[in-house]
Amino acid sequence: MSGQTSPIFGNLNWNVTPYTDLLRDVNSSTIVGAGAASVLVLGAIAGVAFLTYMRWWGPLYRNWLTSPDAKKIGVMYIVLALVMLARGIIEGFVIRAHQATALGTLTAQESGLVAPDHFAQLFSTHGTIMIFFVAMPLLIGLINFVLPQQLGARDMAFPVLNQVSLGLTAAGAALVMVSLLIGKFGTGGWTMYPPYTGKIFSPGEGVDYWLWAILISGMGSTLTGMNFAVTIFKERAPGMHMMRMPLFCWTSLCVAIMLIYAMPALTVSSLMLVLDRYADFHFFTNASGGNMMNYANIFWMFGHPEVYILILPAFGVFSEISSTFSGKRLYGYTSLVIASMSIAVISFTVWLHHFFTMGQSAGVNIAFGIATMIIGIPTGVKIYDWMATMWRGRVRITAPIVYLTGFFLLFVIGGLSGIILANPSIDYQVHNSTFLVAHFHNVIIPGVLYGMLAGIHYWFPKAFGFRLCETWGRRTALLFVGGFIFTFMPLYVLGLMGMPRRSPTFQNPDYMPWMYIAAVGAVLMLCALASLFWTFWTSYRNRLSLAVPGGDPWNGSTLEWSSPAPVPEWSFPRIPQVTARDDWGEAKRAGDPWKAPERYCDIEMPANTAHGLLIAAAATGLGFAMVWHIWWLAILSFLAIPGLIALRGLRVIEPKIITAAEVEEADQRFRQQVASLAPATRADEETERNRGVPDISEFAG
């Protein structure tokens, strides 16, 4: 920043790019920064060129970007998450590579791959991306795709609001990506604690990028929670009372409740920090009556429910796959429902364990420590129920089961280390050490990433009509498990040896063997990322041999497996009448699951609209303008958002009608195809004989 504000460009000038830093001083840090920016630019150019060459701009706009279909919105959320996952894992690799070369001396303390300020940006963007723009879009995308189908609904309760929520999330992600090329990101970690992140200690655009990315995407997440809750309460198929919902729907309900009550705390804390930075308020400053502990409390009132917002959908996935791939009913359904709701409630009572060391009385610390230990009980119930489900089942070692096995092995360790940290006296010894870093990665990666990747593998055929390659899927899962073990288990040891987290350098040579092991693990995580994308590519290349037009490749028991693959826009030719918990499974037991409806009716679906896309553009413009103090653009973008909302409210929008004849033709074609396909046994699931029509004589779920 030049210190002078232009009326047109605000604080923007030619000195805010990493290329300027490279020209000013060529070193490994500036080379890494300029290289990362170049990858972003070249990737964007390549993407635009590819879409232009393939002439996909029109189909992309008509069929995806303007579609209010929850299934397509879910897929777009997941694509966004996978793009951000690539950056997040690469940044994690750079962090590990830096620390593996960061042994310094008392006379030359700065060492390693990148400069200390660059290192601080790396761990700040890494945490922000992985929490808000990988984990959140993954779970919201999966819920969007699966939830209406499992409920027997055609779409979400508010389809256009769903589109707007995606646009706001994408706008937040865009701001984080732009910070790679224009300006710098904040250096206060993913929590951005004041007073360090106030304008006195952190002038410039870095913290503002974080604030506006979080505020905009957080609004989208809050709206998503409302949409999920209304969908579950009001859009269930006839006969599907609450205790007939699949476990994934129950965990989605828990997520909806927590999003509604937890996300406003993040919005409030971020807005208060915005007022501190932009309007000279003193909520969190050292002077004038400010108190940063207010920020810590408000932020973590969101922050700990957020952990379970991330994990509970994965628990729902594990409930589905443990039953399906064991060929058994889910054990302990009622106890799993109670455990899920218990976790959702108790998660709001444990936030203070994130700062035991920050001045509370012993009595307060003890109360929150006990609450933290209690929340482990319903989590343990879930693990025992999944193991009981698999006990004496016909377990098929598919990629989702490999992820589940990795979860069993690793998440329990992460949970036990969490119980250790719940003891305030122990927490005082390891707080802000790499022991803590190991703990939360030990919970988030097996508990969230494995669950989401297992869910993608499980429901991928329903979205695209072909299975993912099992061989490469298992290799990817094993690489993620092995990469995690080598990367993060050494951090427990380093934390007990006294190494602080976020250390850009250190002088203790005893750390180095463990740092080298962690660096090897980071290489394995990079290989896992490459393997994941190769799985998608090789599966697409072999999609004809992996096609499952019958729609039920895993012999499932919930409603989504009754439709074709890929699932049509309307999902069901008629809304099903539910008579049992696993209604599709009960139809299989009755011997005639593919019975055609008695009659077909016209189906009313929401019309395509660019509303979400336009609000996303306005939100991105607002965030960027506020970061760089481009006030005219900020005002225009801010006014555009309510203007677009009002414009839509004033228009009469006709729904899209799919005629009964069209629905009947598509449904009869599907049923004829099912009748012509040979049923596949469980032994055939990974072979070309699996065309999505299971041998229902084997169904024992």
XYZ file of C-alpha atoms in Angstrom:
701
model
C 0.000 0.000 0.000
C 1.258 3.448 -0.853
C -0.488 5.300 1.968
C -2.475 7.426 -0.547
C -6.034 6.546 -1.495
C -7.180 7.071 -5.076
C -10.850 8.044 -5.576
C -11.039 5.445 -8.355
C -8.768 2.609 -7.255
C -8.722 3.113 -3.490
C -5.540 1.673 -2.017
C -4.752 -0.409 -5.106
C -1.459 0.220 -6.870
C 1.186 -1.709 -8.781
C 3.118 -2.547 -5.618
C 0.552 -4.982 -4.211
C 1.418 -8.047 -6.307
C 3.903 -10.793 -5.402
C 5.759 -10.050 -8.636
C 6.754 -6.651 -7.237
C 8.167 -8.396 -4.175
C 10.092 -10.781 -6.434
C 11.599 -7.940 -8.469
C 12.543 -6.104 -5.291
C 14.234 -9.090 -3.622
C 14.768 -12.500 -5.219
C 14.743 -15.244 -2.581
C 12.986 -18.535 -1.941
C 10.055 -16.820 -0.200
C 9.315 -14.357 -3.005
C 9.787 -17.119 -5.590
C 7.194 -19.265 -3.789
C 4.783 -16.303 -3.595
C 5.164 -15.347 -7.246
C 4.972 -18.986 -8.289
C 1.705 -19.497 -6.406
C 0.219 -16.375 -7.994
C 1.345 -17.603 -11.411
C -0.348 -20.958 -10.866
C -3.574 -19.104 -10.040
C -3.346 -16.917 -13.146
C -2.350 -19.739 -15.487
C -5.011 -22.009 -14.018
C -7.686 -19.382 -14.617
C -6.476 -18.815 -18.180
C -6.383 -22.562 -18.843
C -9.901 -22.970 -17.461
C -11.291 -20.183 -19.624
C -9.475 -21.518 -22.695
C -10.721 -25.060 -22.093
C -14.353 -23.988 -21.657
C -14.093 -21.849 -24.784
C -12.483 -24.615 -26.841
C -15.116 -27.150 -25.741
C -17.904 -24.588 -26.244
C -19.172 -25.275 -22.744
C -19.904 -21.699 -21.665
C -23.522 -21.940 -22.776
C -24.252 -25.324 -21.161
C -22.362 -24.250 -18.026
C -24.524 -21.147 -17.702
C -27.856 -22.742 -18.645
C -27.532 -26.107 -16.926
C -25.432 -25.307 -13.872
C -24.778 -21.688 -12.883
C -28.439 -20.674 -13.216
C -29.951 -23.938 -11.988
C -31.862 -23.943 -8.674
C -31.747 -27.772 -8.595
C -30.341 -28.803 -5.201
C -28.495 -31.742 -6.745
C -26.569 -29.532 -9.156
C -25.967 -26.934 -6.460
C -24.575 -29.713 -4.280
C -22.195 -30.806 -7.025
C -21.005 -27.208 -7.503
C -20.369 -26.863 -3.769
C -18.232 -30.010 -3.894
C -16.313 -28.839 -6.976
C -15.573 -25.553 -5.183
C -14.396 -27.507 -2.140
C -12.104 -29.740 -4.206
C -10.483 -26.719 -5.883
C -9.871 -25.138 -2.492
C -8.691 -28.505 -1.106
C -5.928 -28.522 -3.708
C -4.679 -25.136 -2.518
C -5.087 -26.095 1.147
C -3.064 -29.303 0.859
C -0.348 -27.620 -1.207
C -0.072 -24.875 1.413
C 0.117 -27.521 4.118
C 2.976 -29.138 2.202
C 4.824 -25.804 2.006
C 4.346 -25.340 5.767
C 5.861 -28.753 6.483
C 8.670 -28.190 3.954
C 9.461 -24.858 5.570
C 9.625 -26.262 9.088
C 11.755 -29.187 7.917
C 14.347 -26.593 6.838
C 13.752 -24.086 9.650
C 16.485 -25.037 12.129
C 18.180 -21.769 12.976
C 20.924 -20.557 15.263
C 21.065 -17.797 17.836
C 22.979 -15.596 15.388
C 20.947 -16.465 12.261
C 17.457 -17.128 13.562
C 15.545 -16.746 10.295
C 15.776 -19.887 8.223
C 13.576 -22.129 6.152
C 11.853 -21.952 2.811
C 9.803 -18.767 3.309
C 10.053 -15.552 5.318
C 8.330 -15.394 8.741
C 5.583 -13.061 7.483
C 4.972 -15.329 4.491
C 4.873 -18.351 6.807
C 2.253 -16.592 8.973
C 0.147 -15.934 5.879
C 0.438 -19.593 4.930
C -0.887 -21.007 8.179
C -3.615 -18.335 8.230
C -4.860 -19.069 4.710
C -4.438 -22.824 5.199
C -6.667 -22.890 8.272
C -9.216 -20.487 6.824
C -9.475 -22.405 3.562
C -9.680 -25.863 5.088
C -12.365 -24.922 7.629
C -14.542 -22.453 5.732
C -13.950 -23.273 2.076
C -13.201 -27.004 2.032
C -14.970 -28.669 4.938
C -18.061 -26.431 4.878
C -18.707 -26.639 1.105
C -18.059 -30.395 1.171
C -20.668 -31.073 3.830
C -23.187 -28.527 2.507
C -22.753 -29.898 -1.008
C -23.254 -33.487 0.090
C -26.331 -32.572 2.142
C -27.765 -30.616 -0.790
C -27.371 -33.601 -3.067
C -28.515 -36.346 -0.705
C -31.015 -34.829 1.736
C -33.988 -34.154 -0.595
C -33.611 -37.565 -2.202
C -33.533 -39.368 1.139
C -36.581 -37.411 2.315
C -38.524 -38.240 -0.840
C -38.602 -34.561 -1.863
C -37.917 -33.064 -5.266
C -35.845 -30.113 -4.065
C -34.993 -27.924 -1.113
C -37.723 -25.823 0.480
C -36.154 -22.616 -0.914
C -34.359 -23.454 -4.180
C -33.341 -19.902 -5.134
C -32.146 -19.149 -1.591
C -30.017 -22.270 -1.964
C -28.519 -20.800 -5.119
C -27.815 -17.512 -3.309
C -26.104 -19.384 -0.459
C -23.776 -21.067 -2.942
C -23.039 -17.699 -4.537
C -22.111 -16.134 -1.189
C -19.823 -19.046 -0.332
C -18.149 -18.815 -3.737
C -17.726 -15.052 -3.259
C -15.901 -15.619 0.031
C -13.675 -18.237 -1.581
C -12.942 -15.872 -4.470
C -11.707 -13.193 -2.056
C -9.308 -15.664 -0.449
C -8.013 -16.722 -3.861
C -7.617 -13.115 -5.041
C -5.442 -12.405 -1.998
C -2.880 -14.748 -3.537
C -2.433 -12.334 -6.444
C -3.424 -8.898 -5.141
C -2.105 -7.858 -1.764
C -1.433 -10.099 1.205
C -3.573 -12.190 3.532
C -3.773 -11.718 7.289
C -1.171 -13.242 9.589
C -3.351 -13.809 12.659
C -4.221 -17.451 12.051
C -7.664 -18.735 11.079
C -9.169 -17.167 14.227
C -7.661 -13.667 13.683
C -7.509 -12.788 17.370
C -7.412 -9.078 18.227
C -5.765 -6.868 19.350
C -3.067 -8.212 16.993
C -5.557 -8.022 14.109
C -6.613 -4.482 14.956
C -5.484 -1.734 12.616
C -2.686 -0.599 14.966
C -0.810 -3.915 14.846
C -2.102 -5.159 11.452
C -2.591 -2.227 9.079
C -3.193 -3.052 5.463
C -5.495 -5.364 3.609
C -4.594 -8.767 5.077
C -7.072 -8.968 7.964
C -9.744 -7.280 5.838
C -9.544 -10.071 3.254
C -10.276 -12.557 6.045
C -13.083 -10.485 7.548
C -15.023 -9.951 4.342
C -14.514 -13.519 3.114
C -15.843 -14.839 6.425
C -18.719 -12.356 6.688
C -19.977 -13.053 3.175
C -19.606 -16.836 3.275
C -20.978 -16.910 6.835
C -24.202 -15.274 5.684
C -24.516 -17.982 3.053
C -24.026 -20.700 5.666
C -26.680 -19.178 7.942
C -29.197 -19.116 5.091
C -28.256 -22.702 4.270
C -29.037 -23.789 7.833
C -32.505 -22.266 7.584
C -33.080 -23.979 4.245
C -32.025 -27.383 5.564
C -34.222 -27.075 8.655
C -37.353 -26.076 6.735
C -36.734 -28.814 4.165
C -36.506 -31.488 6.860
C -39.541 -30.256 8.770
C -41.816 -29.511 5.800
C -40.694 -31.475 2.729
C -40.613 -35.074 3.958
C -42.555 -37.596 1.880
C -45.960 -38.717 3.188
C -45.495 -41.327 5.901
C -41.911 -40.345 6.707
C -42.208 -39.262 10.312
C -39.070 -38.206 12.128
C -38.088 -41.660 13.371
C -38.263 -43.013 9.824
C -35.645 -40.597 8.536
C -32.244 -42.040 7.592
C -29.417 -41.183 9.993
C -27.867 -38.859 7.425
C -31.036 -36.751 7.561
C -30.849 -36.637 11.354
C -27.265 -35.423 11.311
C -28.259 -32.883 8.644
C -30.975 -31.615 10.991
C -28.393 -31.231 13.756
C -26.176 -29.291 11.355
C -29.084 -27.042 10.369
C -29.855 -26.203 14.000
C -26.208 -25.503 14.783
C -25.750 -23.344 11.675
C -28.752 -21.228 12.650
C -27.549 -20.668 16.211
C -23.750 -20.717 15.819
C -23.064 -18.771 12.623
C -24.526 -15.474 13.937
C -21.844 -15.482 16.655
C -19.143 -15.545 13.965
C -20.934 -12.792 12.057
C -21.211 -10.623 15.175
C -17.562 -11.039 16.221
C -16.385 -10.305 12.667
C -18.629 -7.241 12.341
C -17.356 -5.891 15.652
C -13.773 -6.293 14.434
C -14.755 -4.572 11.166
C -16.086 -1.633 13.185
C -12.846 -1.537 15.169
C -10.783 -1.414 11.982
C -12.941 0.835 9.790
C -14.778 3.126 12.221
C -12.415 3.425 15.208
C -14.659 1.511 17.564
C -12.912 -0.054 20.547
C -14.579 -3.398 21.139
C -11.317 -5.343 21.173
C -8.526 -2.763 21.395
C -6.035 -2.527 24.251
C -7.151 1.048 24.976
C -10.452 2.900 25.450
C -12.220 0.105 27.269
C -11.719 -2.635 24.691
C -11.416 -6.275 25.735
C -10.172 -8.964 23.366
C -11.635 -11.663 25.623
C -15.049 -10.626 24.348
C -13.870 -11.605 20.861
C -12.495 -14.919 22.124
C -15.783 -15.805 23.810
C -18.020 -14.752 20.931
C -15.808 -16.382 18.288
C -15.600 -19.716 20.105
C -19.346 -19.703 20.780
C -19.329 -20.336 17.043
C -16.028 -22.170 16.906
C -16.777 -25.265 18.903
C -20.244 -25.961 17.498
C -18.464 -25.533 14.151
C -16.367 -28.618 14.919
C -19.548 -30.682 15.174
C -21.145 -28.892 12.226
C -18.234 -30.343 10.267
C -18.177 -33.803 11.830
C -21.857 -34.737 12.182
C -22.522 -35.025 8.411
C -19.539 -37.385 8.216
C -21.104 -39.379 11.055
C -24.252 -39.567 8.932
C -22.207 -40.859 6.001
C -20.574 -43.507 8.192
C -24.026 -44.616 9.376
C -25.109 -45.131 5.771
C -22.004 -46.910 4.483
C -21.503 -49.159 7.529
C -25.003 -50.541 6.994
C -24.913 -50.756 3.189
C -21.476 -52.342 2.831
C -22.129 -54.792 5.672
C -25.446 -55.937 4.237
C -27.120 -55.353 7.615
C -29.606 -53.046 9.254
C -28.053 -50.135 11.097
C -27.536 -51.163 14.703
C -28.864 -48.859 17.422
C -30.828 -46.413 15.264
C -32.542 -44.743 18.226
C -29.328 -44.455 20.218
C -27.611 -42.881 17.199
C -30.402 -40.306 16.896
C -30.166 -39.459 20.596
C -26.359 -39.299 20.396
C -26.500 -36.929 17.411
C -28.913 -34.553 19.101
C -26.936 -34.741 22.352
C -23.751 -33.753 20.553
C -25.552 -30.828 18.897
C -26.792 -29.510 22.258
C -23.652 -30.129 24.333
C -21.445 -28.553 21.644
C -22.760 -25.138 22.729
C -21.506 -25.627 26.301
C -17.793 -26.336 25.818
C -16.355 -23.309 23.984
C -14.198 -22.082 26.853
C -11.867 -25.090 26.646
C -10.184 -23.254 23.751
C -8.706 -20.756 26.215
C -8.274 -22.429 29.601
C -5.024 -20.467 29.954
C -6.548 -17.010 29.499
C -7.526 -15.998 33.009
C -10.730 -17.748 34.083
C -11.108 -19.120 37.592
C -10.355 -22.759 38.335
C -14.062 -23.411 38.911
C -15.029 -22.136 35.462
C -12.264 -24.173 33.820
C -13.369 -27.313 35.674
C -16.998 -26.874 34.562
C -16.054 -26.552 30.901
C -13.509 -29.367 31.201
C -16.201 -31.722 32.513
C -18.598 -30.685 29.737
C -15.849 -31.399 27.204
C -15.353 -34.893 28.595
C -19.113 -35.540 28.597
C -19.430 -34.783 24.868
C -17.128 -37.741 24.205
C -19.802 -40.146 25.499
C -22.350 -39.827 22.643
C -19.464 -39.863 20.171
C -18.302 -43.169 21.644
C -21.853 -44.521 21.383
C -21.793 -43.860 17.652
C -18.503 -45.690 17.128
C -19.723 -48.742 19.035
C -22.971 -48.755 17.029
C -21.112 -48.693 13.708
C -18.833 -51.503 14.840
C -21.868 -53.509 15.977
C -23.486 -52.871 12.587
C -20.468 -54.373 10.832
C -20.121 -57.268 13.290
C -20.837 -60.554 11.460
C -21.921 -58.651 8.374
C -20.851 -59.402 4.825
C -18.421 -56.489 4.749
C -17.108 -55.486 1.324
C -13.797 -53.636 1.482
C -14.765 -50.789 -0.817
C -13.106 -47.370 -0.755
C -15.738 -45.976 1.669
C -15.031 -48.851 4.075
C -11.290 -48.111 3.877
C -12.069 -44.528 4.888
C -14.291 -45.823 7.702
C -11.534 -48.135 8.926
C -9.049 -45.262 8.873
C -11.577 -43.233 10.841
C -11.904 -45.972 13.475
C -8.135 -46.180 13.899
C -7.315 -42.477 13.922
C -10.355 -40.595 15.179
C -10.302 -42.494 18.461
C -6.725 -41.285 19.008
C -7.806 -37.723 18.233
C -10.740 -38.047 20.605
C -8.546 -39.387 23.395
C -6.081 -36.531 22.937
C -9.089 -34.210 23.187
C -10.047 -35.780 26.517
C -6.458 -35.182 27.650
C -6.719 -31.515 26.619
C -10.054 -31.242 28.457
C -8.067 -31.431 31.699
C -7.101 -27.783 32.374
C -3.936 -28.704 34.256
C -2.650 -30.728 31.292
C -3.854 -28.116 28.824
C -1.636 -25.543 30.555
C 1.393 -27.646 29.615
C 0.627 -28.236 25.933
C -1.560 -25.236 25.028
C -0.409 -23.545 21.798
C 2.080 -26.335 21.150
C 2.153 -28.663 18.161
C 0.353 -31.197 20.392
C -2.744 -29.066 19.861
C -2.112 -28.924 16.100
C -1.884 -32.718 16.029
C -5.104 -33.031 18.046
C -7.369 -30.934 15.885
C -5.988 -32.380 12.652
C -6.467 -35.809 14.251
C -10.151 -34.980 14.645
C -10.862 -32.999 11.479
C -9.070 -35.120 8.864
C -10.348 -38.599 9.860
C -13.655 -37.204 11.134
C -14.491 -34.812 8.302
C -12.301 -35.343 5.238
C -12.494 -39.150 5.316
C -16.255 -39.003 5.833
C -16.827 -36.554 3.010
C -14.595 -38.466 0.576
C -16.373 -41.694 1.539
C -19.694 -39.974 0.861
C -18.519 -38.691 -2.511
C -17.423 -42.207 -3.498
C -20.715 -43.665 -2.236
C -23.122 -41.241 -3.953
C -21.012 -40.383 -7.013
C -22.879 -42.918 -9.228
C -26.172 -41.275 -8.349
C -24.887 -37.909 -9.587
C -23.069 -38.923 -12.759
C -24.327 -42.374 -13.680
C -21.050 -44.261 -13.267
C -19.040 -45.572 -10.344
C -15.645 -44.319 -9.301
C -12.777 -46.719 -9.909
C -12.495 -48.882 -6.783
C -8.808 -49.644 -7.250
C -7.799 -46.005 -7.384
C -10.369 -45.132 -4.743
C -8.756 -47.534 -2.278
C -5.275 -46.284 -3.171
C -6.403 -42.722 -2.511
C -7.910 -43.700 0.835
C -4.761 -45.552 1.911
C -2.575 -42.603 0.894
C -4.723 -40.218 2.919
C -4.531 -42.543 5.931
C -0.785 -43.107 5.620
C -0.098 -39.463 4.835
C -2.018 -38.380 7.910
C -0.137 -40.763 10.211
C 3.293 -39.645 9.017
C 2.372 -35.942 8.945
C 0.628 -35.447 12.260
C 1.646 -38.170 14.700
C 5.153 -36.629 14.996
C 3.524 -33.359 16.035
C 2.265 -34.987 19.234
C 5.871 -35.812 20.119
C 7.113 -32.344 19.159
C 4.414 -30.744 21.298
C 5.428 -32.801 24.314
C 9.027 -31.775 23.608
C 7.933 -28.146 23.916
C 7.698 -26.916 20.337
C 5.231 -23.989 19.994
C 2.752 -24.046 17.114
C 3.218 -21.588 14.236
C 6.994 -21.468 14.755
C 8.717 -19.984 11.679
C 12.064 -21.151 13.071
C 13.532 -23.005 16.043
C 16.945 -23.692 17.560
C 16.496 -27.211 18.998
C 18.101 -29.824 16.697
C 16.233 -32.604 18.523
C 13.124 -31.545 16.600
C 14.607 -32.350 13.205
C 14.006 -36.143 12.939
C 10.324 -35.611 13.683
C 10.172 -32.711 11.247
C 11.606 -34.902 8.503
C 9.005 -37.611 9.187
C 6.232 -34.994 9.033
C 7.646 -33.711 5.728
C 7.516 -37.246 4.295
C 3.892 -37.409 5.402
C 3.188 -34.126 3.617
C 4.560 -35.657 0.414
C 2.172 -38.585 0.892
C -0.722 -36.146 1.351
C 0.247 -34.500 -1.945
C 0.264 -37.933 -3.556
C -3.173 -38.604 -2.066
C -4.467 -35.371 -3.591
C -3.053 -36.328 -6.991
C -4.517 -39.817 -6.624
C -7.937 -38.350 -5.806
C -8.019 -36.294 -8.985
C -6.647 -39.230 -10.982
C -9.500 -41.345 -9.607
C -12.000 -38.877 -11.061
C -10.194 -38.760 -14.404
C -9.684 -42.486 -14.875
C -13.290 -43.146 -13.819
C -14.551 -40.621 -16.357
C -12.344 -42.165 -19.028
C -13.792 -45.624 -18.268
C -17.318 -44.382 -17.583
C -18.966 -46.768 -20.028
C -17.645 -49.850 -18.258
C -18.442 -48.265 -14.871
C -21.954 -47.130 -15.842
C -24.787 -48.023 -13.447
C -28.023 -46.944 -15.203
C -30.045 -49.113 -12.808
C -29.284 -46.551 -10.115
C -28.627 -48.926 -7.186
C -25.012 -50.138 -7.446
C -24.554 -50.860 -3.699
C -27.879 -52.636 -2.931
C -28.913 -49.743 -0.700
C -32.019 -49.380 1.424
C -32.883 -45.664 1.376
C -35.077 -43.826 -1.107
C -32.353 -42.237 -3.236
C -31.400 -45.665 -4.629
C -34.845 -46.134 -6.194
C -34.196 -43.590 -8.978
C -32.064 -43.786 -12.144
C -28.413 -42.805 -12.289
C -27.826 -40.016 -13.052
C -30.905 -38.957 -11.145
C -33.368 -36.824 -13.167
C -34.140 -33.254 -12.181
C -37.467 -34.277 -10.625
C -35.877 -37.169 -8.658
C -39.094 -39.220 -8.341
C -41.866 -39.799 -10.923
C -44.272 -39.590 -7.985
C -43.529 -38.588 -4.402
C -43.170 -41.927 -2.573
C -45.556 -43.043 0.158
C -43.252 -44.137 2.980
C -44.297 -47.058 5.170
C -41.031 -47.992 6.923
C -37.702 -46.575 8.044
C -35.709 -48.021 5.124
C -38.548 -47.904 2.637
C -36.559 -48.948 -0.438
C -35.174 -51.889 1.528
C -38.679 -52.920 2.571
C -39.761 -52.811 -1.075
C -36.903 -55.198 -1.876
C -38.018 -57.568 0.849
C -41.514 -57.487 -0.639
C -39.975 -58.673 -3.919
C -41.118 -55.893 -6.290
C -39.104 -52.727 -5.648
C -39.409 -51.315 -9.179
C -43.185 -51.236 -9.258
C -44.418 -48.407 -11.489
C -46.756 -45.699 -10.135
C -50.450 -46.121 -10.905
C -50.550 -42.737 -12.637
C -48.279 -39.834 -13.488
C -48.888 -36.135 -12.963
C -47.354 -32.921 -14.203
C -44.385 -31.874 -12.067
C -43.743 -28.245 -11.168
C -40.079 -27.303 -10.746
C -38.475 -23.903 -10.097
C -37.363 -22.092 -13.238
C -33.720 -21.329 -13.873
C -32.559 -17.928 -12.693
C -29.344 -15.911 -12.639
C -30.318 -14.434 -9.267
C -27.714 -16.319 -7.243
C -24.995 -15.614 -9.795
C -25.707 -11.872 -9.763
C -25.755 -11.688 -5.962
C -22.462 -13.613 -5.898
C -20.937 -11.043 -8.268
C -22.259 -8.155 -6.163
C -20.997 -9.742 -2.928
C -17.555 -10.334 -4.439
C -17.428 -6.727 -5.610
C -18.513 -5.502 -2.177
C -15.880 -7.549 -0.368
C -13.061 -6.562 -2.722
C -14.058 -2.897 -2.615
C -14.167 -2.859 1.186
C -10.751 -4.517 1.396
C -9.166 -1.884 -0.851
C -11.305 1.099 0.191
C -12.820 1.559 -3.272
C -15.840 3.340 -1.873
C -17.799 3.948 -5.092
C -17.672 0.229 -5.954
C -18.579 -0.698 -2.388
C -21.667 1.532 -2.472
C -22.799 0.235 -5.874
C -22.264 -3.405 -4.867
C -24.010 -2.927 -1.527
C -27.041 -1.316 -3.189
C -27.108 -3.992 -5.894
C -27.840 -6.781 -3.399
C -31.163 -5.445 -1.990
C -31.945 -4.164 -5.472
C -31.666 -7.663 -6.917
C -33.782 -9.069 -4.088
C -36.467 -6.425 -4.657
C -36.384 -6.979 -8.417
C -37.010 -10.688 -7.992
C -39.837 -9.984 -5.560
C -41.542 -7.699 -8.073
C -41.350 -10.161 -10.964
C -43.905 -12.872 -11.671
C -41.821 -15.983 -12.296
C -43.480 -18.929 -13.976
C -42.351 -22.363 -12.770
C -41.013 -24.963 -15.155
C -43.630 -27.628 -15.905
C -42.534 -31.169 -16.728
C -45.534 -32.860 -18.289
C -46.915 -36.157 -17.088
C -46.226 -37.658 -20.508
C -42.554 -36.695 -20.311
C -42.248 -38.089 -16.804
C -43.998 -41.330 -17.775
C -41.816 -41.797 -20.842
C -38.609 -41.334 -18.839
C -39.822 -43.573 -16.011
C -40.971 -46.378 -18.301
C -37.667 -46.222 -20.160
C -35.847 -46.564 -16.843
C -37.959 -49.532 -15.738
C -37.490 -51.293 -19.061
C -33.756 -50.782 -18.728
C -33.803 -52.221 -15.205
C -35.718 -55.252 -16.464
C -33.167 -55.806 -19.240
C -30.106 -55.662 -16.965
C -28.734 -58.707 -15.192
C -28.803 -58.375 -11.387
C -25.373 -58.075 -9.795
C -24.448 -59.933 -6.643
C -22.356 -58.355 -3.924
C -19.366 -60.265 -5.276
C -19.887 -58.473 -8.609
C -20.069 -54.934 -7.198
C -16.582 -53.956 -8.359
C -16.871 -55.582 -11.790
C -18.412 -54.513 -15.080
C -21.358 -56.788 -14.282
C -22.561 -54.171 -11.790
C -24.976 -52.073 -13.840
C -26.849 -50.680 -10.875
C -29.415 -53.457 -10.550
C -28.660 -55.483 -7.410
C -29.617 -59.055 -6.694
C -32.429 -58.367 -4.230
C -32.363 -61.985 -3.040
C -29.123 -61.028 -1.263
C -30.698 -58.063 0.463
C -30.732 -58.649 4.196
C -30.465 -55.059 5.383
